[in-house]
PDB file of C-alpha atoms in Angstrom:
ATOM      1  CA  UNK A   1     -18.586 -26.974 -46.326  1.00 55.00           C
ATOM      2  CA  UNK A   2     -16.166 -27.474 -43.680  1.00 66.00           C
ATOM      3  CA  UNK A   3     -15.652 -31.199 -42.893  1.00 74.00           C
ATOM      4  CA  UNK A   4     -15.715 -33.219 -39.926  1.00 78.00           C
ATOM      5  CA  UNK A   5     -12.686 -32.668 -37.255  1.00 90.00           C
ATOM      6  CA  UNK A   6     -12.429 -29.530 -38.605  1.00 93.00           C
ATOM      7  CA  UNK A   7     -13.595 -25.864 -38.401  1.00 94.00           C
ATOM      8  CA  UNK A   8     -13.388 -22.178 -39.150  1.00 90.00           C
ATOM      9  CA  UNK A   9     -15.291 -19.004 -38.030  1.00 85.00           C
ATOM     10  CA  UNK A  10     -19.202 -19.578 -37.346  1.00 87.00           C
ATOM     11  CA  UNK A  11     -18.206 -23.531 -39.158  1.00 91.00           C
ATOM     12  CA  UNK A  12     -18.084 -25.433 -35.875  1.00 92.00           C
ATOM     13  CA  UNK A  13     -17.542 -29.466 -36.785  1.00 93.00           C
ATOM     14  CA  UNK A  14     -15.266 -30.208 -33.748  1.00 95.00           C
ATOM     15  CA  UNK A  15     -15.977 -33.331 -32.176  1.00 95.00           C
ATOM     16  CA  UNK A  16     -17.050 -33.570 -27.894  1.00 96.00           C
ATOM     17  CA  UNK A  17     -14.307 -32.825 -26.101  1.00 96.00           C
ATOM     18  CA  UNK A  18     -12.487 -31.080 -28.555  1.00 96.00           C
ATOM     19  CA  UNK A  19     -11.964 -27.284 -29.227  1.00 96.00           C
ATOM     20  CA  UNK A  20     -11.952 -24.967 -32.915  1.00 94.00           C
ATOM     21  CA  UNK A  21      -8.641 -23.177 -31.951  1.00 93.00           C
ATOM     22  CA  UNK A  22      -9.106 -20.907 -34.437  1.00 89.00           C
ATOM     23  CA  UNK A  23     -11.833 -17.502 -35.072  1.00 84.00           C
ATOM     24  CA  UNK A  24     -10.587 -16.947 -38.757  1.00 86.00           C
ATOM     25  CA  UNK A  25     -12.258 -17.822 -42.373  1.00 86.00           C
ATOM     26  CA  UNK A  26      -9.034 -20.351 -43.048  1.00 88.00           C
ATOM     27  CA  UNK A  27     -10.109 -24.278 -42.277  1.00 92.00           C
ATOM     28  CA  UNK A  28      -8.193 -25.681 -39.273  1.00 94.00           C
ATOM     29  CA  UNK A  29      -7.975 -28.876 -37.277  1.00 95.00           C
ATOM     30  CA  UNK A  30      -9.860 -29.453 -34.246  1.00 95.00           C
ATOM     31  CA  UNK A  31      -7.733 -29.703 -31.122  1.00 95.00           C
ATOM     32  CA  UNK A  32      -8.235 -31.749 -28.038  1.00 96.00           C
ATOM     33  CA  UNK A  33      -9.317 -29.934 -24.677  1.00 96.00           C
ATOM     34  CA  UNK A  34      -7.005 -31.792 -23.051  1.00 94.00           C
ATOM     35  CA  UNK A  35      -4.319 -30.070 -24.394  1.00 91.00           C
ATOM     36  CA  UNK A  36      -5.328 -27.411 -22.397  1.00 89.00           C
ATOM     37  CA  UNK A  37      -4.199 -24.881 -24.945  1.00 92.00           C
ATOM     38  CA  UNK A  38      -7.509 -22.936 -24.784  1.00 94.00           C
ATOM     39  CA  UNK A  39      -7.561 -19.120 -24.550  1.00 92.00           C
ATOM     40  CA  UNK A  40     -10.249 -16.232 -23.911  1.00 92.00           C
ATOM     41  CA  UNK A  41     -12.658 -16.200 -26.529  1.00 91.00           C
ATOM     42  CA  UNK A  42     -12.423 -19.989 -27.454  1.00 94.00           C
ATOM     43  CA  UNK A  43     -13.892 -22.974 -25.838  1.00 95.00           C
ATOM     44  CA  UNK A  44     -14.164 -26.689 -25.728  1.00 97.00           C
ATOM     45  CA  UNK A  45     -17.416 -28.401 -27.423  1.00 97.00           C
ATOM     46  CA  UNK A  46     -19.277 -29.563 -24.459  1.00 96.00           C
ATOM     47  CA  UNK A  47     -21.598 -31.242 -27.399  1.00 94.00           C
ATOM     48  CA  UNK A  48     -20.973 -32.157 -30.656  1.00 94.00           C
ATOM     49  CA  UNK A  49     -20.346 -29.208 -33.637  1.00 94.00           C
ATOM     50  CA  UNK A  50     -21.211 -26.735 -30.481  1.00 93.00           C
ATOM     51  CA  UNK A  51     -18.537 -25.082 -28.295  1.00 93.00           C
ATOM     52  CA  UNK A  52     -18.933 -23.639 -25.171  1.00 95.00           C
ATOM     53  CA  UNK A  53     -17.447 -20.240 -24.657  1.00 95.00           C
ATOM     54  CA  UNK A  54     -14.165 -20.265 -22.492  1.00 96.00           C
ATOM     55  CA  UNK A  55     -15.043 -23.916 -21.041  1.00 97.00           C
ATOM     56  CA  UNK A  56     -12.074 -26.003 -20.630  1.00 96.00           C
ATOM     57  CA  UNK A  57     -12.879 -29.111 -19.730  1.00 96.00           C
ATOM     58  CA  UNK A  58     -16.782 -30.876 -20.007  1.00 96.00           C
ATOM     59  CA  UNK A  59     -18.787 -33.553 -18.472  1.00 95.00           C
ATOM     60  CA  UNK A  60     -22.191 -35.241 -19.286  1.00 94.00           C
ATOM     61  CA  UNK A  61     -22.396 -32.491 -22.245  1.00 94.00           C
ATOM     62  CA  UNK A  62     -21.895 -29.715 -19.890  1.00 95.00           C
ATOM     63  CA  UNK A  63     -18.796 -27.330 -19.166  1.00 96.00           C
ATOM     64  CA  UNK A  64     -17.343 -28.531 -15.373  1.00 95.00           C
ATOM     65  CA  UNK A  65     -14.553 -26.305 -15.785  1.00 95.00           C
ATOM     66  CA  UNK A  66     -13.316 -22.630 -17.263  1.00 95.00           C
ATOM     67  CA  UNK A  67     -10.403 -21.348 -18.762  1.00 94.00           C
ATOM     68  CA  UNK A  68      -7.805 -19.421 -16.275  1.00 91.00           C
ATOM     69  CA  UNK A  69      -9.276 -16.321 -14.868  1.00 92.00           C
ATOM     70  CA  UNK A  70     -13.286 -17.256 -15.540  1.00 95.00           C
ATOM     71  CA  UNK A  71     -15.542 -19.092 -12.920  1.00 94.00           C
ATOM     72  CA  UNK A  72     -18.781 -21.834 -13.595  1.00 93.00           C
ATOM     73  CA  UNK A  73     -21.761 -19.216 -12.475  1.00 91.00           C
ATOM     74  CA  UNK A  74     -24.750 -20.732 -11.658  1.00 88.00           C
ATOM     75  CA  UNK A  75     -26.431 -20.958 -15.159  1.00 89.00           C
ATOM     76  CA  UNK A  76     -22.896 -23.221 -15.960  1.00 89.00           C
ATOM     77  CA  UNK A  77     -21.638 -20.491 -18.278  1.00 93.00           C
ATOM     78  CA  UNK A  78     -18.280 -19.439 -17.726  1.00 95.00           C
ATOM     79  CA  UNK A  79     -17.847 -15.783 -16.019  1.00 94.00           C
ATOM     80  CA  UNK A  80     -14.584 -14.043 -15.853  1.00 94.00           C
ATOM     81  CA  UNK A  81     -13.606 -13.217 -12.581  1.00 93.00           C
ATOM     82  CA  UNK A  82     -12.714  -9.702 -10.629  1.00 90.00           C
ATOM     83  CA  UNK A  83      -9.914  -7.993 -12.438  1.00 87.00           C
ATOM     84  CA  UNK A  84      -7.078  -8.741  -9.918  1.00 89.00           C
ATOM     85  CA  UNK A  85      -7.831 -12.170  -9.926  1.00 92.00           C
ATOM     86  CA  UNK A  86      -6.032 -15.392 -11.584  1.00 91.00           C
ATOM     87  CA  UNK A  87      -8.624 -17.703 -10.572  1.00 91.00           C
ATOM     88  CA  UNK A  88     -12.022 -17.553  -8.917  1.00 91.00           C
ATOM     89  CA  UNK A  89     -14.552 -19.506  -7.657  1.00 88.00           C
ATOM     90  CA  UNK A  90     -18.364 -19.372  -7.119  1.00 84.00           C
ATOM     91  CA  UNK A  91     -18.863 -15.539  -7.699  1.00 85.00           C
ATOM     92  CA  UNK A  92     -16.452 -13.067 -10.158  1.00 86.00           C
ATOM     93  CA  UNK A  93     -15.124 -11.651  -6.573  1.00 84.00           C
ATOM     94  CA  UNK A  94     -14.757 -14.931  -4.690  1.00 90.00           C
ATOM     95  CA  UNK A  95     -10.495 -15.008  -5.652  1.00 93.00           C
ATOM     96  CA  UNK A  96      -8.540 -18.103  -5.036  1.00 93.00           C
ATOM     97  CA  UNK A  97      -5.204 -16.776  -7.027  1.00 93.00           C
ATOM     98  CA  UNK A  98      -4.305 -13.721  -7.512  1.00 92.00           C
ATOM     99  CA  UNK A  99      -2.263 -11.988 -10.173  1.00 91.00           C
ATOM    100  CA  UNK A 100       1.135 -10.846  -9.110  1.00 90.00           C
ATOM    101  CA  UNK A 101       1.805  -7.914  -6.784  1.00 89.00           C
ATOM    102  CA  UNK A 102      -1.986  -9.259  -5.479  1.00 91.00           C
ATOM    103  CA  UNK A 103      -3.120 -11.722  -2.277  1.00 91.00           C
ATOM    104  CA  UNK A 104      -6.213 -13.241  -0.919  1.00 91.00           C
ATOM    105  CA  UNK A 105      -8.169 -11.641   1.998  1.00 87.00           C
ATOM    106  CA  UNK A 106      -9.231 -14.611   3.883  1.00 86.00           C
ATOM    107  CA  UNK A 107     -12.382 -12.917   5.020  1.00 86.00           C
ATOM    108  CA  UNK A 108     -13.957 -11.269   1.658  1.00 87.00           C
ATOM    109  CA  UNK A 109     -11.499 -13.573  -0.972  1.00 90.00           C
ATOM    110  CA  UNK A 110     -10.746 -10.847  -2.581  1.00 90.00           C
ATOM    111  CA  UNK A 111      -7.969  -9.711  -3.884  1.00 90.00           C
ATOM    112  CA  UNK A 112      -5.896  -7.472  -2.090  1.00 88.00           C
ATOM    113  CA  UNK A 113      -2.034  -5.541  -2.727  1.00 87.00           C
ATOM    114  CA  UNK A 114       0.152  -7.113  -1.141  1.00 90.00           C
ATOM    115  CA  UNK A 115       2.797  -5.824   0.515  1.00 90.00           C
ATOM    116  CA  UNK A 116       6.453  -6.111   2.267  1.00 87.00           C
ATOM    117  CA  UNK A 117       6.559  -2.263   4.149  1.00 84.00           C
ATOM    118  CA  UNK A 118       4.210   0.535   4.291  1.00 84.00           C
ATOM    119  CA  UNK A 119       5.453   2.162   1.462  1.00 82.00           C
ATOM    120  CA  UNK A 120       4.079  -0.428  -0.733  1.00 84.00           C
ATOM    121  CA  UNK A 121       0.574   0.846   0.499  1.00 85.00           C
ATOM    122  CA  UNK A 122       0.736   4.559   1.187  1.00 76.00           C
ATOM    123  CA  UNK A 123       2.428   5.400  -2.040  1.00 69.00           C
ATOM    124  CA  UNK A 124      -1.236   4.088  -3.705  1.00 67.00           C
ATOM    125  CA  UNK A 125      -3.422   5.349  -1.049  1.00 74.00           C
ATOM    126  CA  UNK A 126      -4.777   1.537  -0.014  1.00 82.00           C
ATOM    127  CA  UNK A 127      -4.012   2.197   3.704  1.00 89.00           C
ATOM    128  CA  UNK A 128      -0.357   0.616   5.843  1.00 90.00           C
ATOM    129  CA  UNK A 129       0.789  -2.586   5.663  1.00 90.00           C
ATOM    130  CA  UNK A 130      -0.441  -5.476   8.031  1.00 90.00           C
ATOM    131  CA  UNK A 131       2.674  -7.459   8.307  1.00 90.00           C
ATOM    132  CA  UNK A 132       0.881 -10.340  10.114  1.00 89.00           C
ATOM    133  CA  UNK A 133      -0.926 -11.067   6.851  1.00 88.00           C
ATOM    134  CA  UNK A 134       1.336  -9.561   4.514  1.00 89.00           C
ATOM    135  CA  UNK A 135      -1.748  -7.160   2.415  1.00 89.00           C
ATOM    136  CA  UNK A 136      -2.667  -3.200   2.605  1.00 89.00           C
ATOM    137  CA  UNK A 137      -5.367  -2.176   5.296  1.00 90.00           C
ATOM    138  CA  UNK A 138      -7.584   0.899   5.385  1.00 90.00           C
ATOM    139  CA  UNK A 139      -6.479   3.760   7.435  1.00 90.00           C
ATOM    140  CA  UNK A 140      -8.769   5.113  10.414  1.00 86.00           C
ATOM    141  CA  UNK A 141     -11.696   7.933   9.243  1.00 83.00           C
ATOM    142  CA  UNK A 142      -9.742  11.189   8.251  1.00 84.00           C
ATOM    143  CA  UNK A 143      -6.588   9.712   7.868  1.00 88.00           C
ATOM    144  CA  UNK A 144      -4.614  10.140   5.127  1.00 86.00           C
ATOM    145  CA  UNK A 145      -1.751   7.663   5.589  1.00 86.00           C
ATOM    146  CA  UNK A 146      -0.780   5.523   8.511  1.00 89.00           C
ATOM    147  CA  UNK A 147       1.420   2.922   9.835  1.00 87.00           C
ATOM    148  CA  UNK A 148      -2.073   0.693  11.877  1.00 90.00           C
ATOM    149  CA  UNK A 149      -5.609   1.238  12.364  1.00 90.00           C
ATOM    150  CA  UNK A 150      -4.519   3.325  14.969  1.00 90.00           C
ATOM    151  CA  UNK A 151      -1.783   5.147  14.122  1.00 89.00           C
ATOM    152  CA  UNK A 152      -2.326   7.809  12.224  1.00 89.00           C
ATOM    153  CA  UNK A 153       0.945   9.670  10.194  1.00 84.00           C
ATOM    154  CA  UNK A 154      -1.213  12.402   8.146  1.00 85.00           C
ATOM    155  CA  UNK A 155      -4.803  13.837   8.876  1.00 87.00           C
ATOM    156  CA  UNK A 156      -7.598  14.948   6.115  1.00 83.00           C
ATOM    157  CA  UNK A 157     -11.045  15.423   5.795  1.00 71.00           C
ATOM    158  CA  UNK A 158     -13.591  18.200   6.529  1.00 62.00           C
ATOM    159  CA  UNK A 159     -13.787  18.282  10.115  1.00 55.00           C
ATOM    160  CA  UNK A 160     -12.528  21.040  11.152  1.00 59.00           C
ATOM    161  CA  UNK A 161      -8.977  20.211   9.452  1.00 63.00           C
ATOM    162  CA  UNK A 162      -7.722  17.498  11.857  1.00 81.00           C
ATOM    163  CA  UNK A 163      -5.021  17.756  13.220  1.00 87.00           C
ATOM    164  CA  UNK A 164      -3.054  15.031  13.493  1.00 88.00           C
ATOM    165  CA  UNK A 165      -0.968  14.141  17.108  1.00 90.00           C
ATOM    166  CA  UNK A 166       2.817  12.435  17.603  1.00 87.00           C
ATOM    167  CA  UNK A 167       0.803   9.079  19.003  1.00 88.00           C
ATOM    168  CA  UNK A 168      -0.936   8.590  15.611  1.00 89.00           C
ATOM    169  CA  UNK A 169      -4.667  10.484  16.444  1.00 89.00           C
ATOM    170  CA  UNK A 170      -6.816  12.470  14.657  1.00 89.00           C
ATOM    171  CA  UNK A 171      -8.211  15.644  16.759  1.00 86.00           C
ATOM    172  CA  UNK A 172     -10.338  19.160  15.951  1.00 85.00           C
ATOM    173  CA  UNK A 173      -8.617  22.012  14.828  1.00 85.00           C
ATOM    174  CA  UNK A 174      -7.916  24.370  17.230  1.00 87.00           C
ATOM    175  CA  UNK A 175      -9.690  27.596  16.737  1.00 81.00           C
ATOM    176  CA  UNK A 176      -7.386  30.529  17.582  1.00 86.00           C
ATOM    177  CA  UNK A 177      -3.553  29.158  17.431  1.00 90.00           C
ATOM    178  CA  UNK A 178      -0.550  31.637  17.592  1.00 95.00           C
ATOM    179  CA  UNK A 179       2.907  31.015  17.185  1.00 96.00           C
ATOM    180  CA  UNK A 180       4.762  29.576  19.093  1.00 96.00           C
ATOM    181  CA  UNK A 181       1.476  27.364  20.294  1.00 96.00           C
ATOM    182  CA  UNK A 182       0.072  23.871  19.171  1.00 95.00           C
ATOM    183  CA  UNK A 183      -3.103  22.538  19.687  1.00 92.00           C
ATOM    184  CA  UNK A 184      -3.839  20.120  22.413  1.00 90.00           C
ATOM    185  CA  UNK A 185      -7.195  18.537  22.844  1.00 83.00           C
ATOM    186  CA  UNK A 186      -8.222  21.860  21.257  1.00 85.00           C
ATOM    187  CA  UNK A 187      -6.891  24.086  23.166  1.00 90.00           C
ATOM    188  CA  UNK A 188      -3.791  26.611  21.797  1.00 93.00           C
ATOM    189  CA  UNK A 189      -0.893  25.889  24.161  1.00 94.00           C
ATOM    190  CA  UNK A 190       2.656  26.995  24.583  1.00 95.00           C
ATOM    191  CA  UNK A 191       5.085  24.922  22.630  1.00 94.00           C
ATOM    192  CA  UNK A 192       7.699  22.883  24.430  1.00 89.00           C
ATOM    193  CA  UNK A 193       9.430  19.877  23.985  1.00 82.00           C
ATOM    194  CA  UNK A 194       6.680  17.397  25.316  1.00 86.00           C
ATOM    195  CA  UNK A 195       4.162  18.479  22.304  1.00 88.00           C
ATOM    196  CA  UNK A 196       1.738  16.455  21.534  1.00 90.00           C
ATOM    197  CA  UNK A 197       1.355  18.087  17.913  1.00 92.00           C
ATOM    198  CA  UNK A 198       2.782  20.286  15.433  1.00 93.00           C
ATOM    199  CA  UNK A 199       3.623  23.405  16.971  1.00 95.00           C
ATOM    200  CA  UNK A 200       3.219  26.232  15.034  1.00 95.00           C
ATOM    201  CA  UNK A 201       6.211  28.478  13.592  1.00 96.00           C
ATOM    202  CA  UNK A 202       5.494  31.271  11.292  1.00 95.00           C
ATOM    203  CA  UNK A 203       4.987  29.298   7.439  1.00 94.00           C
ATOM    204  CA  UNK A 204       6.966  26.615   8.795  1.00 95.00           C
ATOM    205  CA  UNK A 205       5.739  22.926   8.773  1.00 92.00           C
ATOM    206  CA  UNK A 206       5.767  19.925  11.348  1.00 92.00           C
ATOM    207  CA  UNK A 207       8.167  21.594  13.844  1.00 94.00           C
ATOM    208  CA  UNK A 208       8.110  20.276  17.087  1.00 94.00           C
ATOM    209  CA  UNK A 209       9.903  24.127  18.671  1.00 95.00           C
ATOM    210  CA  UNK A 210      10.161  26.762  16.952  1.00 96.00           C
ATOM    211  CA  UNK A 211      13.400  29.229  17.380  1.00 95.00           C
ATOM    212  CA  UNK A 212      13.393  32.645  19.841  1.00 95.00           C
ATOM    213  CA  UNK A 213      11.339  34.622  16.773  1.00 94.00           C
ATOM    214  CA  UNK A 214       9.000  31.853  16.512  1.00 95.00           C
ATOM    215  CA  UNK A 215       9.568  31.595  12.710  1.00 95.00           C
ATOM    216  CA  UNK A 216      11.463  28.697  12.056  1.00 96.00           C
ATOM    217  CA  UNK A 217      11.699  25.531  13.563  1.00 96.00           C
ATOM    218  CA  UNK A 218      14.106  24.427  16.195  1.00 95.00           C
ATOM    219  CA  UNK A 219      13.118  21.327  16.221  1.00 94.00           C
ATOM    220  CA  UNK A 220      11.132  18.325  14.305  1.00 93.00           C
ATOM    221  CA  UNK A 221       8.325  16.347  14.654  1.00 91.00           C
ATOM    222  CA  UNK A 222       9.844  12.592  14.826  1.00 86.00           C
ATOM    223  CA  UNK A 223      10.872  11.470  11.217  1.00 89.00           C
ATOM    224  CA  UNK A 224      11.815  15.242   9.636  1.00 93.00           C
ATOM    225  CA  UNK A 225      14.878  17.491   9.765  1.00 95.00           C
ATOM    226  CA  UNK A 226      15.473  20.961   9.197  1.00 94.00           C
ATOM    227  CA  UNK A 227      16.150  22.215   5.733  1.00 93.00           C
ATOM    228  CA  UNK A 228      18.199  25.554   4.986  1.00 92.00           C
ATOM    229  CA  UNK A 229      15.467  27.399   5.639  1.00 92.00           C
ATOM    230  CA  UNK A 230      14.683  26.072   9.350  1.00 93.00           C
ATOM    231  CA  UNK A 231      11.157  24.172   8.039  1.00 95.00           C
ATOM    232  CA  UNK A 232      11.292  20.662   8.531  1.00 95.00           C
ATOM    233  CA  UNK A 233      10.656  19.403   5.291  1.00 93.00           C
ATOM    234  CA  UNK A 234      13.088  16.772   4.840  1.00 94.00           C
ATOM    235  CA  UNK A 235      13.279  13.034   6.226  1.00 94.00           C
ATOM    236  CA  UNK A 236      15.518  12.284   9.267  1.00 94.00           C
ATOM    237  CA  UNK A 237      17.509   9.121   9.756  1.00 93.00           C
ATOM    238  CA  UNK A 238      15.967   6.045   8.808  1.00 91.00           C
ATOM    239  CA  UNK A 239      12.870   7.626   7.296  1.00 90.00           C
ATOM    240  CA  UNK A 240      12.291   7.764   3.308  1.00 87.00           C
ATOM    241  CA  UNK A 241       9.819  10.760   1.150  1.00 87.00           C
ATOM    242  CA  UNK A 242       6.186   9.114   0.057  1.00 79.00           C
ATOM    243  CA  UNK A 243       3.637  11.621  -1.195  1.00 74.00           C
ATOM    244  CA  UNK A 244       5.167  14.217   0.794  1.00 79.00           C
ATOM    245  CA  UNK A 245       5.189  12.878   4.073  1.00 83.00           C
ATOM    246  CA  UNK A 246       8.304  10.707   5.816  1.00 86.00           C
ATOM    247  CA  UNK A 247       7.780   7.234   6.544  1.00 82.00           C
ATOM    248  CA  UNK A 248      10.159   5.110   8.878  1.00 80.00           C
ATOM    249  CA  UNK A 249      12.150   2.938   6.331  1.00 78.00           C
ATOM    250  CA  UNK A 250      11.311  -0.005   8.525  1.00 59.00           C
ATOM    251  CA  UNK A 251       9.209  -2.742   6.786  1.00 45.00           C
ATOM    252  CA  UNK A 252       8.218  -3.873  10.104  1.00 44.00           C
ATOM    253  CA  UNK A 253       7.719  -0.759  12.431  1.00 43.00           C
ATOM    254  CA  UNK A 254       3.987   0.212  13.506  1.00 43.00           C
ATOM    255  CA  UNK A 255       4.774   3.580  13.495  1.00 41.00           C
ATOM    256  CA  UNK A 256       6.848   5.799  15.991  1.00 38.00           C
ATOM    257  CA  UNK A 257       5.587   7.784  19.109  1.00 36.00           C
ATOM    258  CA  UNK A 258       8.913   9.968  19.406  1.00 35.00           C
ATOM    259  CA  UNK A 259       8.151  13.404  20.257  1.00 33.00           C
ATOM    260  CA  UNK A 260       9.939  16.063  18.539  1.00 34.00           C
ATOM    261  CA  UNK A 261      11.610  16.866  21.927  1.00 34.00           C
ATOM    262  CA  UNK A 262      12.685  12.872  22.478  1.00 33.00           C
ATOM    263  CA  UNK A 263      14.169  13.216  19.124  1.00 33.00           C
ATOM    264  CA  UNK A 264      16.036  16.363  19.620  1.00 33.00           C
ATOM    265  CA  UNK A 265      16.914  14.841  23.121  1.00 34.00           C
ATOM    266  CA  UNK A 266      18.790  11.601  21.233  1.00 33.00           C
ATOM    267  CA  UNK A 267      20.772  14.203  18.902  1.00 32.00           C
ATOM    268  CA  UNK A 268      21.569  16.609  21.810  1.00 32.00           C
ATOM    269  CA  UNK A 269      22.431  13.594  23.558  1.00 30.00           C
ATOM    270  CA  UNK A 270      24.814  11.758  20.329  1.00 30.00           C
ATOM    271  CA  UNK A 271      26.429  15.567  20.203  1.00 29.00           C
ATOM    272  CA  UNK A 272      27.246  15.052  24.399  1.00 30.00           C
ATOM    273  CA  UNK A 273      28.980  12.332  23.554  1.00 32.00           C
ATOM    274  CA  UNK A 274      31.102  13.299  20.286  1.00 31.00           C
ATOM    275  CA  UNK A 275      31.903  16.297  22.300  1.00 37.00           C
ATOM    276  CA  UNK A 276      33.549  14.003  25.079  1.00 35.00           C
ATOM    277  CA  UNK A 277      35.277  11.374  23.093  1.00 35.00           C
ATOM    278  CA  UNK A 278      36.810  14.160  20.725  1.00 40.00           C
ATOM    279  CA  UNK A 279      37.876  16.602  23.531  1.00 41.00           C
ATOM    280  CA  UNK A 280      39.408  12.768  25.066  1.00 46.00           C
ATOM    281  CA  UNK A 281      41.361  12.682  22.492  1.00 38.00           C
ATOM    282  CA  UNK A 282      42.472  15.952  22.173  1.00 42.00           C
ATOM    283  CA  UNK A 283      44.075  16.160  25.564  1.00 44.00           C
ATOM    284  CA  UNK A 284      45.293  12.604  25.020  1.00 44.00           C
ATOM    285  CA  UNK A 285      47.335  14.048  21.741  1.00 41.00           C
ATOM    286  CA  UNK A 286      48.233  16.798  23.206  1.00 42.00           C
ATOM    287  CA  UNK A 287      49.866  15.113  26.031  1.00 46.00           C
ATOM    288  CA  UNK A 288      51.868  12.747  23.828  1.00 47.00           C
ATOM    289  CA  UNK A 289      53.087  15.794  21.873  1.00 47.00           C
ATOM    290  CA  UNK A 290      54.765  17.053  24.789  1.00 48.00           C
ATOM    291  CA  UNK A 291      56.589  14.191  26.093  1.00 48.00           C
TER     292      UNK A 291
END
């Protein structure tokens, strides 16, 4: 028989206020509470010889507070809490830690990923970043990924196939598109460089133009380039690959409205001036060279 101060499995003959740190057949010593040493599965004797499942701390023979990661419920037995949080409070879902890579919705107190760019969202699914509060957000209905609730980077869903526009919204299908056309409030309409949405080009994706055979791209929707194959598949400048759509590299952008034409128009425009400065100094050499 296991004597007094100590204990071993189902031999409980810990004092109040102190814990059997041990779930074995070997005989241990009791340990104080206050050490604060106790771990799932253990817990401090709220009343003599009788321990109180992953309690920490008692008062008046009663557990007033739980082990990391467990709550008091309202029958004063310790609960753990949600999965994604380090301490809670009141109900399992009621956070107020979180574990890391994890923050606290003010609103719900839950525990939501937190995050430093949209990336950090999108690349799981749980929505864009909302850098005023620093944790993922939901995207609109039938949007895949996003950069706010109202910019919209990918369409889904069964409506028709949405399609998605360059100023982040979701719209119907059009019925009948041909190439060289894009759909605008569902209607098919000539491409041009003012597109409002992905114009079509053969098998080719996101193009903004297509070429004079209307089966490649000419140009991109904002964020893409051309490949070798004229399909604008890879990211542009300043954009990175996540699930297989480009997102600005920005950790603090809400998403851009660039048309595939205003894009085009700033490269056209970079190539204006290259030309100039390099045919400058061309006829600046050549001028030296015959003096």
């Amino acid at each position: 028989m296991t004597e007094s101060g100590k204990c071993k499995e189902n031999d409980n003959k810990c004092a109040t206020d102190t814990y059997c740190p041990t779930l074995d057949a070997d005989i241990v010593a009791c340990k104080p509470c206050a050490d604060n040493t106790i771990i799932t599965g253990y817990g401090c004797n709220c009343k003599q010889n009788v321990s109180t499942k992953n309690c920490q701390q008692c008062k008046d023979g009663k557990c007033s507070v739980c082990i990391a990661k467990y709550f008091l419920d309202s029958v004063e037995k310790c609960t753990i809490c949600n999965s994604n949080c380090e301490s809670c409070e009141g109900q399992e879902n009621e956070c107020t830690a979180c574990k890391t890579g994890f923050i606290v919705e003010p609103t719900s107190k839950t525990c939501v990923k937190s995050c430093v760019n949209h990336k950090d969202c999108n690349s799981k699914h749980l929505g864009y970043c909302d850098f005023s509060v620093k944790h993922c957000k939901p995207c609109q209905e039938d949007c895949a990924f996003c950069t706010s609730a109202t910019f919209c980077l990918e369409c889904e869903g069964d409506k028709a196939k949405p399609v998605t526009t360059i100023d982040g919204r979701c719209i119907a299908k059009c019925a009948d598109i041909a190439d060289g056309q894009f759909c605008q409030d569902g209607t098919s309409t000539p491409c041009s460089t003012s597109s409002t949405s992905q114009c079509k080009c053969g098998r080719m994706t996101r193009c903004a133009t297509c070429n004079d055979n209307k089966t490649q791209c000419a140009t991109c929707l904002a964020g893409y380039t051309t490949n070798d194959l004229g399909n604008c598949t890879d990211c542009a400048y300043g954009y990175e690959p996540v699930a297989g759509i480009c997102l600005p590299l920005s950790s603090s952008g809400e998403g851009s409205n660039f048309s595939g034409g205003a894009v085009a128009g700033i490269v056209v425009a970079v190539l204006i001036v290259v030309g100039v400065v390099g045919g400058g100094l061309a006829y600046y050499f050549v001028k030296k060279a015959k003096k």
